[in-house]
Every structure is written in structure tokens, then in C-alpha cells.
Coordinates of C-alpha atoms in Angstrom, one line a residue:
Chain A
X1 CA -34.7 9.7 21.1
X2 CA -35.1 8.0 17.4
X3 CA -31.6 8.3 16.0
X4 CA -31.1 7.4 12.3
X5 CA -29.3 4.4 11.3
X6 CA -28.0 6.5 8.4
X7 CA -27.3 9.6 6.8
X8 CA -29.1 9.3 3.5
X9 CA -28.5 12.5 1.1
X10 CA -29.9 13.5 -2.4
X11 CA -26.8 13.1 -5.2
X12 CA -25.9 16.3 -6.0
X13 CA -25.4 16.7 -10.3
X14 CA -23.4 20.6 -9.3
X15 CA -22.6 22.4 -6.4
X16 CA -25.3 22.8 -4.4
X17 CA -26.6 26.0 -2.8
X18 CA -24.3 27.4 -0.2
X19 CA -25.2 26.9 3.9
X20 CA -25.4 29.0 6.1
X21 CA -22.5 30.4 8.4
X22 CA -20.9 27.9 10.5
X23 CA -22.3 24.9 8.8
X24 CA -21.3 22.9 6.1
X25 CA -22.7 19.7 4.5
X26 CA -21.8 16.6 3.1
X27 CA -23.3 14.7 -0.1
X28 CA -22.7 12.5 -2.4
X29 CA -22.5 13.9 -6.4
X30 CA -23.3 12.2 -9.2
X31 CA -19.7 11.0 -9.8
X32 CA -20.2 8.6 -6.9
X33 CA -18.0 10.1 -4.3
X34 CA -18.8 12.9 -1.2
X35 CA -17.9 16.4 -1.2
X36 CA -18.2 19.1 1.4
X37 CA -19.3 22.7 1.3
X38 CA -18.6 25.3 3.5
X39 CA -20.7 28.4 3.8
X40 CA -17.6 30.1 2.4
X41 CA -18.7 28.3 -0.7
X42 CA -15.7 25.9 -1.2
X43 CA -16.7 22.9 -2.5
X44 CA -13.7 19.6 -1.4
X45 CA -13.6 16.3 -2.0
X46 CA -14.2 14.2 0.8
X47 CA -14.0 10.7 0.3
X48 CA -14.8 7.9 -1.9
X49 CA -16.0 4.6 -1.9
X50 CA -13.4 3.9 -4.9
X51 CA -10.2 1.6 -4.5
X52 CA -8.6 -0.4 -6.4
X53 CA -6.1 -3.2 -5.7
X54 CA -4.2 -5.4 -7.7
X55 CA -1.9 -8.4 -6.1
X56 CA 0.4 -10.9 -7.7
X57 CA 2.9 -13.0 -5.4
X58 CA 4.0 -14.7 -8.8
X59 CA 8.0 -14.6 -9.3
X60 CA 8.3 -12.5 -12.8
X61 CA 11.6 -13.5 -14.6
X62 CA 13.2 -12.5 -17.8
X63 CA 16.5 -11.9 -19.2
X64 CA 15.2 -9.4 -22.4
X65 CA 17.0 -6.3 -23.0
X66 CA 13.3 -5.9 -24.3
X67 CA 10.6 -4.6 -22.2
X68 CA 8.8 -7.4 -20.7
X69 CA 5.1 -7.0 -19.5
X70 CA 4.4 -8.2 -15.9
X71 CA 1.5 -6.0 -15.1
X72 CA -1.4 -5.0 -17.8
X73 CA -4.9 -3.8 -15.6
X74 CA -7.7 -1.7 -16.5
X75 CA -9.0 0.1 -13.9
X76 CA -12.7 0.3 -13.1
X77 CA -14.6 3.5 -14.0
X78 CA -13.8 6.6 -11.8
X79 CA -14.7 9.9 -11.0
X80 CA -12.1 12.2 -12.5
X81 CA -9.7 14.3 -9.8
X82 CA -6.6 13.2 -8.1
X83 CA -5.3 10.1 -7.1
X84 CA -2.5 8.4 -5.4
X85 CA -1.1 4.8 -6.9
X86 CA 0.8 3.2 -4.8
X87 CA 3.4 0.5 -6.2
X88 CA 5.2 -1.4 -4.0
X89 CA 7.2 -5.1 -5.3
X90 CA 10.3 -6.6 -4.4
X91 CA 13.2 -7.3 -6.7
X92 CA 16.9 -8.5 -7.9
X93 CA 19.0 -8.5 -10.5
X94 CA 21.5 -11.2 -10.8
X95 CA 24.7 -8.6 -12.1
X96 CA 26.5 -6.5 -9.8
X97 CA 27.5 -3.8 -12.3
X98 CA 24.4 -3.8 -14.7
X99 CA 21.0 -2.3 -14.2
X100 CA 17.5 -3.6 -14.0
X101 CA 14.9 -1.4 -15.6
X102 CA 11.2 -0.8 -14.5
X103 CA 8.5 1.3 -15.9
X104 CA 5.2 2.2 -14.1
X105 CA 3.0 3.1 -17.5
X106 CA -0.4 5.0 -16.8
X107 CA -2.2 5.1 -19.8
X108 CA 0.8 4.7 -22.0
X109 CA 3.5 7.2 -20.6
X110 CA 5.9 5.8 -18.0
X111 CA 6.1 7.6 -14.5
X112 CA 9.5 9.6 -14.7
X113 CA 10.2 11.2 -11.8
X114 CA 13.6 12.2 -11.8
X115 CA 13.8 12.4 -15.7
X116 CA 15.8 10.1 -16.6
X117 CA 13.5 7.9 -19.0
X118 CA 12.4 5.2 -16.1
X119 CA 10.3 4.9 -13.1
X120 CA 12.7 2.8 -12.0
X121 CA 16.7 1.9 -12.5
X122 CA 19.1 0.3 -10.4
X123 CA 22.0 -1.3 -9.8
X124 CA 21.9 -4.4 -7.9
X125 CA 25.1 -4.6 -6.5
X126 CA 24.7 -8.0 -4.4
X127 CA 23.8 -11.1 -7.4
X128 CA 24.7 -13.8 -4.3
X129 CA 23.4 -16.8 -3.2
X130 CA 21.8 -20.1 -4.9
X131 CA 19.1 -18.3 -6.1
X132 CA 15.4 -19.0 -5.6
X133 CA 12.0 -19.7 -8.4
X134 CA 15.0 -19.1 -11.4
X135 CA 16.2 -15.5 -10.6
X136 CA 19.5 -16.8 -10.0
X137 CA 20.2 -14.8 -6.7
X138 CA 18.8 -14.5 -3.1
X139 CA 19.1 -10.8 -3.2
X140 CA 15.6 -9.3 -2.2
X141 CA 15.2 -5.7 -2.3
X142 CA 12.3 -3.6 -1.9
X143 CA 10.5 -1.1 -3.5
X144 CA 7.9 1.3 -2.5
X145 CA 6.5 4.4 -4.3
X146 CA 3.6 7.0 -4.7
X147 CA 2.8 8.1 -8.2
X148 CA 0.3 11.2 -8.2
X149 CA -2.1 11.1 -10.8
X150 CA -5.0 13.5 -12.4
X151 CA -6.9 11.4 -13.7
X152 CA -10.2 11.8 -15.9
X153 CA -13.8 10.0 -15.5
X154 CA -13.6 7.1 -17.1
X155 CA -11.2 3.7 -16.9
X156 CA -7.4 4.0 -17.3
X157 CA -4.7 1.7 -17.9
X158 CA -1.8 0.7 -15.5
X159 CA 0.9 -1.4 -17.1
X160 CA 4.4 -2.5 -15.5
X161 CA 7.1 -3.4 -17.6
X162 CA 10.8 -5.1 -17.1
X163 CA 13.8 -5.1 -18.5
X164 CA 17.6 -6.3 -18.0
X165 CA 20.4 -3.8 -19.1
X166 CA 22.3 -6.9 -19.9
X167 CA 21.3 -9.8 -22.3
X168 CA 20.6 -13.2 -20.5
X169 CA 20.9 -11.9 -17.4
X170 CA 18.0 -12.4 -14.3
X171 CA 15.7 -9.2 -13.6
X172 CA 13.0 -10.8 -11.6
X173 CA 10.5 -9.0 -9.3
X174 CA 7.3 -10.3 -6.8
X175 CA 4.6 -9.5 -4.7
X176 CA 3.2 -6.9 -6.2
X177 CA 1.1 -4.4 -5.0
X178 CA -0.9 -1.7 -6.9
X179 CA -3.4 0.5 -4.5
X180 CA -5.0 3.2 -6.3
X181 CA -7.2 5.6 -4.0
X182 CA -8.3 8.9 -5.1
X183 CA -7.3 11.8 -2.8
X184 CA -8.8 15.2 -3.8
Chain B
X1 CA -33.1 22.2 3.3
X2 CA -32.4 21.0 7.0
X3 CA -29.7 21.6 9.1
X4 CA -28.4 19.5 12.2
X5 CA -25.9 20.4 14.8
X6 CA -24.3 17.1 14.6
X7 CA -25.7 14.2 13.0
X8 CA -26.3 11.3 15.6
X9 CA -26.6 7.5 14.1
X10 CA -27.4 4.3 15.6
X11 CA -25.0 1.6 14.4
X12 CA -26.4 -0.9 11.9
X13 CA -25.1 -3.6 10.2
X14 CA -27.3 -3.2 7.2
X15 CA -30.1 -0.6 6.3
X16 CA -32.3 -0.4 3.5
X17 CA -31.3 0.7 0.6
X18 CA -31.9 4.8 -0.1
X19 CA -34.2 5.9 -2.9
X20 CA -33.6 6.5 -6.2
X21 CA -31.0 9.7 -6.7
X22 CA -30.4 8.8 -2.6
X23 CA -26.9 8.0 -1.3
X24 CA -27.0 6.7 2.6
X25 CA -23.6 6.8 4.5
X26 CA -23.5 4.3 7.6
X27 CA -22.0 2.9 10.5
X28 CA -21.4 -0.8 10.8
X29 CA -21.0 -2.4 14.4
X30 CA -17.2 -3.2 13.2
X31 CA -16.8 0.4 13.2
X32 CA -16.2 1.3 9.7
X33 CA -18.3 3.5 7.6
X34 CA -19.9 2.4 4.5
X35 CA -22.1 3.8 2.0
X36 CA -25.1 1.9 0.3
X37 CA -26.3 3.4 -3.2
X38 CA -29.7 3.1 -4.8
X39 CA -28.8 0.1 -6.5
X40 CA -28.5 -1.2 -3.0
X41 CA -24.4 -1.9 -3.4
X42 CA -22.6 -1.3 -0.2
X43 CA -19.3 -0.3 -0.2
X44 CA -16.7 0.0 2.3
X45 CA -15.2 4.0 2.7
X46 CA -13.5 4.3 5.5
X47 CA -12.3 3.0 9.2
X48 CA -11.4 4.2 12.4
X49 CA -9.0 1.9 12.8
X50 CA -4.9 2.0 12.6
X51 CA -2.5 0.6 14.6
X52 CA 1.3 0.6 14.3
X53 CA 3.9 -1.5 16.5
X54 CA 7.3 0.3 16.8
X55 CA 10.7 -0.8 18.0
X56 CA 12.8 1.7 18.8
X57 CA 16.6 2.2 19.1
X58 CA 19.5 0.1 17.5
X59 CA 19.4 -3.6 17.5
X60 CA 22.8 -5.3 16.4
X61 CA 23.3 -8.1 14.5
X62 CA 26.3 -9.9 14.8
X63 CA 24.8 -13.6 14.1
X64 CA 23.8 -16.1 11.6
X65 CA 20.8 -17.2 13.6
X66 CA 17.7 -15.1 14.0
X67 CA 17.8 -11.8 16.2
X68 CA 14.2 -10.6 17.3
X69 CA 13.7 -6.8 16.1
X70 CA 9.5 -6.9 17.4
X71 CA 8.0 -10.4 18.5
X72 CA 4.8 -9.0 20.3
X73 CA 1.2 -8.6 19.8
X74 CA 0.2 -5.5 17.9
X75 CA -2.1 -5.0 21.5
X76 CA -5.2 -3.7 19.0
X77 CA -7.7 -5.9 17.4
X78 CA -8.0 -5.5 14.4
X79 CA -11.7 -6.5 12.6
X80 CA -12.6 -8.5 10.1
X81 CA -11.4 -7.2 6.3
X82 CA -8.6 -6.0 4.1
X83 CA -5.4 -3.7 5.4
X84 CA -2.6 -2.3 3.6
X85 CA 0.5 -3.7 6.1
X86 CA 3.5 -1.2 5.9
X87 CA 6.9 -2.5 7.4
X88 CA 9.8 0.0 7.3
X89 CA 13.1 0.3 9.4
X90 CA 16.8 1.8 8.7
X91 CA 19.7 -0.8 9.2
X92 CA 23.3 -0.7 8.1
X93 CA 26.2 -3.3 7.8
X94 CA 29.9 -2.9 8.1
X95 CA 31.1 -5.1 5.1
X96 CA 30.4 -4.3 1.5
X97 CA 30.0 -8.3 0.5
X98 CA 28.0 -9.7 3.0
X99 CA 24.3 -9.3 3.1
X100 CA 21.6 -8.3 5.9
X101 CA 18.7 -10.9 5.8
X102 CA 14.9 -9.4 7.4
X103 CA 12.1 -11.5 7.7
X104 CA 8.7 -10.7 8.5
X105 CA 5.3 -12.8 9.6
X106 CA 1.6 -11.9 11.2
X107 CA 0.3 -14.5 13.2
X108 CA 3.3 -17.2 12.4
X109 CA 2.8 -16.9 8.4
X110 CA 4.0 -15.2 5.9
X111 CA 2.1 -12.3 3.8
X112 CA 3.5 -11.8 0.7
X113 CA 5.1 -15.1 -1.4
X114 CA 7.4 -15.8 2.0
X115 CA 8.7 -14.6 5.0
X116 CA 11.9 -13.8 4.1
X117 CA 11.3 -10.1 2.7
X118 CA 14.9 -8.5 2.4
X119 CA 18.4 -9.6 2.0
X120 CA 20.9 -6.8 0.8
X121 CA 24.4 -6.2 0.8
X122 CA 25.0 -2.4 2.1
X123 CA 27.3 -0.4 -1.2
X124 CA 28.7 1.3 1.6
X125 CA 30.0 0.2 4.8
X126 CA 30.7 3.5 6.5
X127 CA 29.1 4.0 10.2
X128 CA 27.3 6.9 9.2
X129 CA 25.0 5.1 6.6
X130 CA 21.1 4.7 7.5
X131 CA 19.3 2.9 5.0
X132 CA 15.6 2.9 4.8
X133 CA 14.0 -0.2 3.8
X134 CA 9.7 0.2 3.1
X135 CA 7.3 -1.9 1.7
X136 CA 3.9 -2.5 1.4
X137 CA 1.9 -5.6 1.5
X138 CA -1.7 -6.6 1.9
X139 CA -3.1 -8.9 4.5
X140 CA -6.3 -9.8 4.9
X141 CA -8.0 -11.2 7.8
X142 CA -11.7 -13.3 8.1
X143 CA -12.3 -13.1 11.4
X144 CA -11.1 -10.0 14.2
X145 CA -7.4 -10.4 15.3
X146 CA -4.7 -8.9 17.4
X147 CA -1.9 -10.2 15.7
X148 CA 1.3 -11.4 16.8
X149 CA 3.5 -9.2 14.8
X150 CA 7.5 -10.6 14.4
X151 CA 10.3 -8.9 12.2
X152 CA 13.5 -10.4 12.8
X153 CA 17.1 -10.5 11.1
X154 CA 20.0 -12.6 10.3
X155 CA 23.4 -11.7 8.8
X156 CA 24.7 -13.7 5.7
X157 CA 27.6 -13.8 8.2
X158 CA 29.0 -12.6 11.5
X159 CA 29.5 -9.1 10.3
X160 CA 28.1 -6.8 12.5
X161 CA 24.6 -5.3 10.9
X162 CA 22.5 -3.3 12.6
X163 CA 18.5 -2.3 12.6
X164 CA 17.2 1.2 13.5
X165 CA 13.8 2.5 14.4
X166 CA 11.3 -0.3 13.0
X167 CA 7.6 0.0 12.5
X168 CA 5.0 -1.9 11.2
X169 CA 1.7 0.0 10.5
X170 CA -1.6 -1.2 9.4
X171 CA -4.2 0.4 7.5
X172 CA -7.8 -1.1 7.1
X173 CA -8.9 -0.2 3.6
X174 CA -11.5 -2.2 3.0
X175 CA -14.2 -4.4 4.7
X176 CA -15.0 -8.7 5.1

């Protein structure tokens, strides 16, 4: 038997026509990602050749009260439809009893879960040890979190920024991770 | 249009690239599927593979010098490419001022800035506490590995600390 070394499919520019019971079929749409169709007529996502990762290792340290930039990306062009952004880093904050302050900003509007005006805003509690690349402490805590996003066609921006509650003192974070993969 | 029970495909490392207005979705000989537009661009969608190493039950630390939470091979090779590299375990400690120390390495080296990925003092020392720790780095490999995984703790003193359930999960998401 002559098997195929591929499954090569027309882009679809709309829904195509519907298949018969018991089938359904997979293509590729003019967005650039695959879709399948049942014979009820529902029409899901698939999968998509689209990610997007952004890494830096560097050690980011400031003592502002000010928001300081650490991250500013543009994302490539995507198909519009949901999407998960992963954000994972590590950080300190060399004051037992203040706060460092982090915001996850999607095309200019922070990721506020809870509310509360940050994605992210925490206490330290531990500022001990000699302290490594200036952040004045060996604390190392992590952070890992799934934003949702609907997103539309086109590119978007993905900024991170940083802040100390208290003046002069070390907010620092490092190894950052960004994964952006669309999900329905 | 034409309509197959199941669509059967020989495994190909490269194919020709689809007419104009074609998409073609294919199987590499790593196992991964990729898709290959009429511009001819390949690109990587998905893999088969995952693979996680677990430790469970309650390891306790009551050193300064290293205690072993997984030292082992992951027992899967993983191919050639990019993986998202998820550690995450609960742990405790019985003193409010002294710090739990984790560190982490795949095949002997570090993969973020350094192996030394957690050091935290606990806010509460109560024995009920569980405390997740999670995070996510990426790790990419040239050439197929089964990796020697190792996470492995130290107290900041001779408290006693203690690790929970630990796993370490990979995640291909992209291709060499």
C-alpha cells in the first residue's frame, strides 16, 4: 500500500461544508491554525503552529518606588481566539515588612486577578544572607502563573514592570519565562 | 470532497512543500508533528512526548549538607528540541527564621541562571503547613537525551524542613 507522507488540506477562508455523520475533518483556515468539524456542525480549534517564548536569566534590580521596565515584547502576528501566557520568574525583596510590586501588562492593562491593582504583591518576609548579582539577599522565591487572554488578530504587547514599596530598597527578579500558546 | 476512515502516513523527515492555498500536516521520524505551508516554512505543532519523574512521600531535612529529593534518570528519552521543564513540590520548616534551600540540575548543569532555585524562610512554622513551590523553566536539548534529573535540599541550618510529593515534568514544545 502507498501511504502518504502527509495530510495536505486546502485553507479554509469560513467554515466549510458540514460532513457527513460520524466523520469529521481537520483543515487548516486562513488564520494559520487547524480546526475541526463535526457533522453536528461545530466548528473547534484544534491546534496551532503559534508559540511564543521569551527568556531572560539576567538579574533585574531596582530600588524605585517607580515602576521599573524589565520586560517590553511584541508578539508576532496571531490568529485572534484564546490564549494562555504563562509567566513564571524568580524573585526577592531585601525588607521583611515591605512589599515588592509586579505587573504583567498585556497591551497596556495590568493582569489583576484578585483586584487589588497588581498581578503581583508580596511580602518577602526572609531579606537574609550576603546577597548575590546586588539584590542584597539570598532569598529566592518562585513564581508561576497562567494569565488567560482573548486576544485579537494581529500583534500585542507584553510588558513586565517592577517596583519596591520602599525607597532604596532591593526588588530584584530572574529567569524569566514568558510562553504564550493559544488554546481555543 | 473525500472521506477516509483513518488517515494512514508514512513518516518523513521533510516533504515537499503543499501548493498554493495548501497546508500539509506531517510526521517527523522524532515523532513530532509539524506542518509545512505554501511558503514552504515548517513549523513544529505538537509532540507525543511527556515525561515526568516523581518522588513521593516526605523527605526530611535536618542538615546543612545536601539531602537527595530525586537523583535518577528520567528513564524516557527525550528528542532533540525545546521543552518547557516544570519542577513543583510542597515542603515545610519548623522555624520562622531559618530558610529551606532547593536546588535543581538536568544532566549535572543548571537550567535557568544557577542551580540553586529556592531558598525561603516558611512565615509559619506550624506542622500543618504544606507549601507549594512551582516553576517553570526552559531547557533545550541538541541531541536525544534521558536525562539525569536531581532536586535536592539543604537547610540554612539544622532545623528540621521537610519536602513532600516532588515532580519534575517535561513538555516538548518545540522542535531542533
Amino acid at each position: 500500500m502507498t501511504r502518504n507522507v502527509s495530510v495536505t488540506q486546502r485553507i479554509q477562508s469560513a467554515t466549510p461544508s458540514t460532513p457527513p455523520s460520524g466523520s469529521s475533518i481537520l483543515y487548516p483556515k486562513s488564520d494559520g491554525d487547524w480546526y475541526t468539524l463535526d457533522s453536528a456542525g461545530n466548528e473547534k480549534f484544534a491546534f496551532s503552529p503559534f508559540r511564543w517564548i521569551y527568556e531572560d536569566a539576567t538579574v533585574h534590580v531596582s530600588t524605585l518606588q517607580t515602576p521599573t521596565t524589565v520586560v517590553d515584547q511584541t508578539t508576532p502576528s496571531l490568529a485572534a481566539g484564546d490564549y494562555l501566557l504563562l509567566a513564571g520568574f524568580s524573585w526577592s525583596y531585601n525588607n521583611a515588612f515591605q512589599d515588592i510590586i509586579i505587573d504583567i501588562i498585556v497591551d497596556g492593562t495590568a493582569f489583576d486577578q484578585i483586584s487589588k491593582g497588581n498581578t503581583m504583591r508580596a511580602e518577602a518576609k526572609d531579606p537574609d544572607g550576603a546577597g548575590f548579582e546586588g539584590t542584597g539577599t539570598d532569598t529566592r522565591r518562585p513564581h508561576n502563573i497562567e494569565i488567560p487572554l482573548t486576544l485579537s488578530a494581529g500583534t500585542h504587547t507584553i510588558e513586565i514592570e517592577k517596583s519596591s514599596e520602599g525607597s532604596g530598597v532591593e526588588a530584584s527578579m530572574w529567569d524569566i519565562l514568558l510562553y504564550l500558546r493559544r488554546v481555543a | 470532497m473525500r472521506y477516509l476512515d483513518i488517515a494512514s502516513q508514512r513518516v518523513a523527515d521533510s516533504i515537499a512543500t503543499p501548493p498554493t492555498g495548501y497546508q500539509s500536516l506531517f510526521q517527523k521520524s522524532d515523532g513530532d508533528w509539524y506542518v509545512k505551508n505554501d511558503a514552504g516554512n515548517e513549523s513544529f505543532v505538537f509532540s507525543p512526548v511527556r515525561a515526568n519523574i516523581q518522588s513521593a512521600g516526605v523527605t526530611t531535612i535536618e542538615s546543612t549538607s545536601d539531602v537527595d529529593k530525586i537523583n535518577a534518570a528520567l528513564g524516557t528519552t527525550l528528542t532533540a528540541g525545546s521543552y518547557l521543564v516544570t519542577v513543583s513540590y510542597l515542603w515545610r520548616g519548623s522555624s520562622i527564621s531559618s530558610s529551606i534551600e532547593g536546588f535543581f540540575t538536568l544532566n549535572g548543569s543548571a537550567v535557568g541562571r544557577e542551580d540553586w532555585i529556592h531558598r525561603q524562610e516558611p512565615k509559619d512554622p506550624g506542622v500543618n503547613q504544606s507549601i507549594g513551590f512551582k516553576r517553570t523553566f526552559r531547557w533545550v536539548i541538541a541531541t536525544d537525551t534521558n536525562p539525569t534529573v536531581r532536586l535536592w535540599f539543604q537547610g540554612r541550618t539544622t532545623n528540621q524542613f521537610q519536602v513532600g510529593n516532588a515532580v519534575v515534568e517535561f513538555e516538548k514544545v518545540g522542535g531542533p
